[in-house]
mmCIF file of C-alpha atoms in Angstrom:
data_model
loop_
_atom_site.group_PDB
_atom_site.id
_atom_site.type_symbol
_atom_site.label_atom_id
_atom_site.label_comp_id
_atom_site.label_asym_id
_atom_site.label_seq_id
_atom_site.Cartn_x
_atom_site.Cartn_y
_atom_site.Cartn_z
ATOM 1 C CA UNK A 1 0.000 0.000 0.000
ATOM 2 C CA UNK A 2 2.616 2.471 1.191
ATOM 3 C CA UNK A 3 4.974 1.891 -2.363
ATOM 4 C CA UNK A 4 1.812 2.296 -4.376
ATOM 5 C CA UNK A 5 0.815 6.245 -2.895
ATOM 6 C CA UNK A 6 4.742 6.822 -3.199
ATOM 7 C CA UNK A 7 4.552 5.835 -6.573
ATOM 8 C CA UNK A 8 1.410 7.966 -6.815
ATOM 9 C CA UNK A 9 2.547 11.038 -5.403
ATOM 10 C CA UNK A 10 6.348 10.536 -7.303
ATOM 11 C CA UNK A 11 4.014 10.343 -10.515
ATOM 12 C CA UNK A 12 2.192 13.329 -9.508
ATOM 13 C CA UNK A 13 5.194 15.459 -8.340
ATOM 14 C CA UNK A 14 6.780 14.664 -11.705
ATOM 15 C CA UNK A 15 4.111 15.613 -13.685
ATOM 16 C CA UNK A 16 4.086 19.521 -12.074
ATOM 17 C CA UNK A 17 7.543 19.479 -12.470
ATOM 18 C CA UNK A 18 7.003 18.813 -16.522
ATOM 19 C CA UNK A 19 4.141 21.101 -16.576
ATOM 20 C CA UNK A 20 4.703 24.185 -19.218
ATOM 21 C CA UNK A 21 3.736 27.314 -17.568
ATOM 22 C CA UNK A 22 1.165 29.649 -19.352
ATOM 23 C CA UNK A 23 1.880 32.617 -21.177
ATOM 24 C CA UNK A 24 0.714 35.737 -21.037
ATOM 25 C CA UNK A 25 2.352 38.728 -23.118
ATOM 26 C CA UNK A 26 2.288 42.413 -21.956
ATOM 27 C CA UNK A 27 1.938 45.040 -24.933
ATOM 28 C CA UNK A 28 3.007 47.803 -23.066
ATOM 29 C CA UNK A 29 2.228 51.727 -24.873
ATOM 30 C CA UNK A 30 2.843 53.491 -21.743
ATOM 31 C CA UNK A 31 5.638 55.849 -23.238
ATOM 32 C CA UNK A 32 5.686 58.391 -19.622
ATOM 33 C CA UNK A 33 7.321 55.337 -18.032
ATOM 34 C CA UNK A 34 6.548 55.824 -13.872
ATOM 35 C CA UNK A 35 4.773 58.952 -14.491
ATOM 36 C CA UNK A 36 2.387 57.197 -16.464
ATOM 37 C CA UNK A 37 -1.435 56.240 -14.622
ATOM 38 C CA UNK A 38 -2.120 53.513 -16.789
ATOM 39 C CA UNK A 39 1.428 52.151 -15.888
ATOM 40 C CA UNK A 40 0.760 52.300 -12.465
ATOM 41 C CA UNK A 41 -2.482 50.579 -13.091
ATOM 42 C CA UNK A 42 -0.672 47.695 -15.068
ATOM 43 C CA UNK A 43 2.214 46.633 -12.989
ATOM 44 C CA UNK A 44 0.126 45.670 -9.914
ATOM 45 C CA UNK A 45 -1.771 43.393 -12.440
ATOM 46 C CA UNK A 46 1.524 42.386 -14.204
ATOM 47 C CA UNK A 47 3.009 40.784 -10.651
ATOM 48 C CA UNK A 48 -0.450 39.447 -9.766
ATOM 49 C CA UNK A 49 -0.301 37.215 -13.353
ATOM 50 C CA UNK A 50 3.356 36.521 -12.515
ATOM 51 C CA UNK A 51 2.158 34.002 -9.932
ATOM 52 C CA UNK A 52 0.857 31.380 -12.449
ATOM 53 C CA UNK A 53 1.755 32.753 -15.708
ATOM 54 C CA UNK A 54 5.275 33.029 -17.672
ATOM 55 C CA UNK A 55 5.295 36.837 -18.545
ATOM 56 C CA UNK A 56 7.130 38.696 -21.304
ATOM 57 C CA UNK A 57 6.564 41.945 -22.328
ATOM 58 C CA UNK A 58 7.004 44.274 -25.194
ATOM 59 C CA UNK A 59 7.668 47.840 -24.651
ATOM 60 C CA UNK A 60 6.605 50.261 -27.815
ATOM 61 C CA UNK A 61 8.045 53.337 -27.847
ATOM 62 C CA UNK A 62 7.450 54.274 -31.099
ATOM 63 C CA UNK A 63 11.063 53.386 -32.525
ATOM 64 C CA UNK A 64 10.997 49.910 -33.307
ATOM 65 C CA UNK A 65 8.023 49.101 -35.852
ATOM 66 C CA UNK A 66 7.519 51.055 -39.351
ATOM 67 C CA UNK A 67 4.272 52.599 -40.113
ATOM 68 C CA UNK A 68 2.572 49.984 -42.706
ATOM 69 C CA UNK A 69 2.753 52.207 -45.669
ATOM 70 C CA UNK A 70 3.739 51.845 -49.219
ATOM 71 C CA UNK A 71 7.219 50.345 -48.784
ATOM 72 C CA UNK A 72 5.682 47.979 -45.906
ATOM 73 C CA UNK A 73 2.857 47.021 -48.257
ATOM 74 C CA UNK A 74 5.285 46.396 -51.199
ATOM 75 C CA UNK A 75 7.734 44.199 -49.199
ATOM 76 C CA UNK A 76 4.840 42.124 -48.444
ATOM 77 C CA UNK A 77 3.193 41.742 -51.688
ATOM 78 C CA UNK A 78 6.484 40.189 -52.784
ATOM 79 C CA UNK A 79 6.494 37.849 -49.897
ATOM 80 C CA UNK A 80 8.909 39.938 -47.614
ATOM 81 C CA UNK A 81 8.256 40.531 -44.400
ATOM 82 C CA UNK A 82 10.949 40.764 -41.184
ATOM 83 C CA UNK A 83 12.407 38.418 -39.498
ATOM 84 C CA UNK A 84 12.020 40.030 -36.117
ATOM 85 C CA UNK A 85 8.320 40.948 -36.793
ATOM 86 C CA UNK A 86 7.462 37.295 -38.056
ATOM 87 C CA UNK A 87 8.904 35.954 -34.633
ATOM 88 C CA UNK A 88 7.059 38.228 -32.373
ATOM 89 C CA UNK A 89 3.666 37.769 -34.123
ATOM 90 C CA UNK A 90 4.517 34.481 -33.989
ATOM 91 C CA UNK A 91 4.344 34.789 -29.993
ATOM 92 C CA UNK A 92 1.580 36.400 -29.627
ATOM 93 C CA UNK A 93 -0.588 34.189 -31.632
ATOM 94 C CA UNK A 94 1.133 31.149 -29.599
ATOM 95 C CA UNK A 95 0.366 33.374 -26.057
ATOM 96 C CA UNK A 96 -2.232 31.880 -23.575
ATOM 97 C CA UNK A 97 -3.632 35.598 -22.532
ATOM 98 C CA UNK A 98 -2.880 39.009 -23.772
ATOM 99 C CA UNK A 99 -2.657 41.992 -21.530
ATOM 100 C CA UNK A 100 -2.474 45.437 -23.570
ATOM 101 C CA UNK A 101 -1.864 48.737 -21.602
ATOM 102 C CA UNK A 102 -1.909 52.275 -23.679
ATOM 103 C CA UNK A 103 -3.362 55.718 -22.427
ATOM 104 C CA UNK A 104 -5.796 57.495 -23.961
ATOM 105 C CA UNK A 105 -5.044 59.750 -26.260
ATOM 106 C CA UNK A 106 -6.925 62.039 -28.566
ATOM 107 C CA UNK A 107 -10.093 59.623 -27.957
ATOM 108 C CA UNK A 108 -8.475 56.947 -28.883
ATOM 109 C CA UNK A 109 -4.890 55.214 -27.875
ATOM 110 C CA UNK A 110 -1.530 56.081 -28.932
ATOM 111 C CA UNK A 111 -0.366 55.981 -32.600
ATOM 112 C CA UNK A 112 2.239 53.557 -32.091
ATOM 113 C CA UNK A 113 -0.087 50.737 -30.743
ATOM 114 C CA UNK A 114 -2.023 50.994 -33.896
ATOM 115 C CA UNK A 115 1.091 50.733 -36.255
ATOM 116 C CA UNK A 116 2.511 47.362 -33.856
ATOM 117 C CA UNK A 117 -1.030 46.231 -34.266
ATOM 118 C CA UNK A 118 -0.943 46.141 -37.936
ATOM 119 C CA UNK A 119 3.043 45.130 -38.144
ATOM 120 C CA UNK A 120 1.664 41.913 -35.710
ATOM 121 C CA UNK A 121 -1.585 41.115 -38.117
ATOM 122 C CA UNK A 122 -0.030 39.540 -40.589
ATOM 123 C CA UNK A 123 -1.986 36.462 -43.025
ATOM 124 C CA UNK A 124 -1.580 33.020 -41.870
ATOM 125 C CA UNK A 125 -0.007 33.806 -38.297
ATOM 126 C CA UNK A 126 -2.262 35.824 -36.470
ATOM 127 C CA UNK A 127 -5.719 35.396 -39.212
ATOM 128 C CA UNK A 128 -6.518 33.997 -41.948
ATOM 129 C CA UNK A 129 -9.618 33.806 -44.194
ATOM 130 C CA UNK A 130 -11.671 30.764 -45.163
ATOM 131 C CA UNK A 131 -12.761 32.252 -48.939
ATOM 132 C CA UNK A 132 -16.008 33.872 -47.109
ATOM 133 C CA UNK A 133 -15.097 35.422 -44.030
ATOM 134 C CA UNK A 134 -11.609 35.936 -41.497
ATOM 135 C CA UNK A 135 -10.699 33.308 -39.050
ATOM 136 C CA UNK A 136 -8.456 34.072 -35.600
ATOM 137 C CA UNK A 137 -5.371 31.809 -35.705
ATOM 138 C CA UNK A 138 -4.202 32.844 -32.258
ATOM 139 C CA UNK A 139 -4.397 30.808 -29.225
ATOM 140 C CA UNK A 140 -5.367 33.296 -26.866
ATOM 141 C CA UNK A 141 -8.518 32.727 -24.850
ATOM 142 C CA UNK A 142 -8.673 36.145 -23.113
ATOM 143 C CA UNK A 143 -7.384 39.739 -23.555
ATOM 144 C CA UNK A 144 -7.169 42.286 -20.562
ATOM 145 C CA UNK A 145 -7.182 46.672 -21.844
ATOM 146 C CA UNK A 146 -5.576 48.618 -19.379
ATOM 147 C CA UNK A 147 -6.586 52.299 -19.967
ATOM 148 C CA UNK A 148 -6.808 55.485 -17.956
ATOM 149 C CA UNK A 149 -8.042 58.905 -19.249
ATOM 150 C CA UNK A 150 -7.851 62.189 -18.473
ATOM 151 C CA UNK A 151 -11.142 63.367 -19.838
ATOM 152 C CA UNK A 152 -14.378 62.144 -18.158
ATOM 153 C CA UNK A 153 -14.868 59.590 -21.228
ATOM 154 C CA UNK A 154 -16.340 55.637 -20.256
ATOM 155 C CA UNK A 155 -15.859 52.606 -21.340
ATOM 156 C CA UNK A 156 -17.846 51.946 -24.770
ATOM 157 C CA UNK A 157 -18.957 55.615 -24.600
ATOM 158 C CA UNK A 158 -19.331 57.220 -27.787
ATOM 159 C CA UNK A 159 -16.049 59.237 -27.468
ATOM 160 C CA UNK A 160 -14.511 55.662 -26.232
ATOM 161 C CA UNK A 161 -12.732 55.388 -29.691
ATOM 162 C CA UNK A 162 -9.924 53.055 -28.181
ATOM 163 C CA UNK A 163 -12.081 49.979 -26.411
ATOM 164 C CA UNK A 164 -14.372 48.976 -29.488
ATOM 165 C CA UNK A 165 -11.180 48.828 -31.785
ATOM 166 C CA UNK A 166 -9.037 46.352 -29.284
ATOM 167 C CA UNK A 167 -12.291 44.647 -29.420
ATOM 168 C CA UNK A 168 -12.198 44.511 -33.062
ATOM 169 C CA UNK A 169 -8.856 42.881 -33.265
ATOM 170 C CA UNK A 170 -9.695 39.756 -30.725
ATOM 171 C CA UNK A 171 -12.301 39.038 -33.279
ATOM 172 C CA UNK A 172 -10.229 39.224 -36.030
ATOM 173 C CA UNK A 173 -7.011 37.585 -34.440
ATOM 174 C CA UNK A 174 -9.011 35.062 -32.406
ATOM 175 C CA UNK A 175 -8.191 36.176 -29.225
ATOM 176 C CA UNK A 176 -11.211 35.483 -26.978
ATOM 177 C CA UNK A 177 -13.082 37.481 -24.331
ATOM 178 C CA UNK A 178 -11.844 41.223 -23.552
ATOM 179 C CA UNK A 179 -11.801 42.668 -20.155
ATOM 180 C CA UNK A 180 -11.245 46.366 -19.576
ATOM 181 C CA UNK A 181 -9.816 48.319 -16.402
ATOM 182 C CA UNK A 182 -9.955 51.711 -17.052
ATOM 183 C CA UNK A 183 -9.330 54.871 -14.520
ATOM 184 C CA UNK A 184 -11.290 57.834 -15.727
ATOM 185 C CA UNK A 185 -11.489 61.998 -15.716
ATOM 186 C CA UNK A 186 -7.721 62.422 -14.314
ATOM 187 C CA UNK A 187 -6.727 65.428 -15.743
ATOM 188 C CA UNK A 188 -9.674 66.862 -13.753
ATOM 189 C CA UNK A 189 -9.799 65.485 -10.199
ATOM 190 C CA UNK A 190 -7.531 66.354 -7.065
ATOM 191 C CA UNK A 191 -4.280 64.280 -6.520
ATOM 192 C CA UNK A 192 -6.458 62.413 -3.407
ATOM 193 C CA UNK A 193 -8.954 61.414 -6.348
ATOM 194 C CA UNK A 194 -6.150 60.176 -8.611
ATOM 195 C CA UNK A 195 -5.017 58.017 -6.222
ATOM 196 C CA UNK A 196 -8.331 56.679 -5.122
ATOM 197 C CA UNK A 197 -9.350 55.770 -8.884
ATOM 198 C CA UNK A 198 -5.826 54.382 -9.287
ATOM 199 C CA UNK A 199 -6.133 52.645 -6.236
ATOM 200 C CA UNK A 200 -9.822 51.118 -7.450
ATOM 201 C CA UNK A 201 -8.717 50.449 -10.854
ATOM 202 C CA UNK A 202 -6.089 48.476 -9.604
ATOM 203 C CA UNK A 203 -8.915 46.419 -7.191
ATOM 204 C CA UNK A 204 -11.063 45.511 -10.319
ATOM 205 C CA UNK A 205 -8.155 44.343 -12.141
ATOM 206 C CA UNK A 206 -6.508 41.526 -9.754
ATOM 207 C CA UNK A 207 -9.817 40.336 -9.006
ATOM 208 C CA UNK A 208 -9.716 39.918 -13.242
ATOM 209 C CA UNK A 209 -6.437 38.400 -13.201
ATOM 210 C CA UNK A 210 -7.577 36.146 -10.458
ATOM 211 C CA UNK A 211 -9.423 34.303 -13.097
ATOM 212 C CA UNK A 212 -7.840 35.709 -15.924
#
């Protein structure tokens, strides 16, 4: 009896031992680096996800990706695209989760998160199309926005250009459900305010990541 549950529990200590963590990568837009909200918003979250999930994240800065323009779309018509950008769309689309941080900006999100986004959607990696209609190819089940905004702007809001485009993109890239923390009307509230919505945005999102 006794070599049988040490066989058992040698079996099932092995088996966590051979167990591949998760993934999750961190696109990261916050450019203001500490001074940032959002950022201070995100790397609560970030450590909280760090318990159960390999992390690896990819700061934009607006130096490293080319605006997809005619050169861009050229080099790809005649099958040319990057090395480096093939590998890291490549890891995204092989990524259990997907946590994207970027301020608001001019009702919307910073320009360089749009031109990464459209240097990472590339045919056959991160979609596809069956003839009729796209299909996701990445292996993401869930996507967390991290957002704050200085103007008094919500979540799905009409002036809420930025959410209903990151939503856009898990539909076409396949990436699953999207959850959003967003901190709101900073630019007009006391620094006792800032810290409180900081301080609550931060709240909603580990109880996300807690089942994220």
């Amino acid at each position: 009896m006794w070599k049988s549950w040490l066989s058992l529990q040698g079996s099932i200590l092995f088996s966590k031992k051979n167990e591949v963590m998760q993934k999750v990568i961190v696109i990261d837009a916050c450019m203001r680096d500490e001074a940032s909200r959002t950022r201070r918003i995100l790397m609560p979250l970030v450590a909280e996800l760090g318990k159960r999930y390999e992390v690896e994240t990819i700061r934009l800065d607006g130096e490293n990706y080319s605006a997809v323009g005619r050169k861009v779309l050229t080099e790809r018509s005649n099958g040319y695209v990057p090395a480096e950008i093939v590998a890291t769309a490549k890891k995204i689309a092989a990524a259990d989760r997907l946590v994207i941080a970027a301020p608001f900006w001019d009702m919307s999100y910073p320009a360089i998160l749009k031109v990464f986004i459209e240097n990472m959607s590339l045919f056959n990696i991160t979609f596809r199309d069956n003839g009729t209609y796209f299909e996701g190819l990445c292996k993401c089940q869930r996507v967390l926005y991290v957002t704050s905004r200085g103007m008094n702007v919500s979540t799905d809001s009409p002036l809420d250009g930025a959410t209903p485009y990151i939503r856009a993109i898990s539909a076409l890239w396949g990436l699953g459900e999207v959850s959003v923390v967003a901190a709101q009307n900073m630019d007009y509230s006391t620094e006792l305010e800032i810290e409180g919505k900081i301080a609550a945005a931060v709240a909603q999102g580990l109880e996300i990541c807690r089942e994220f």
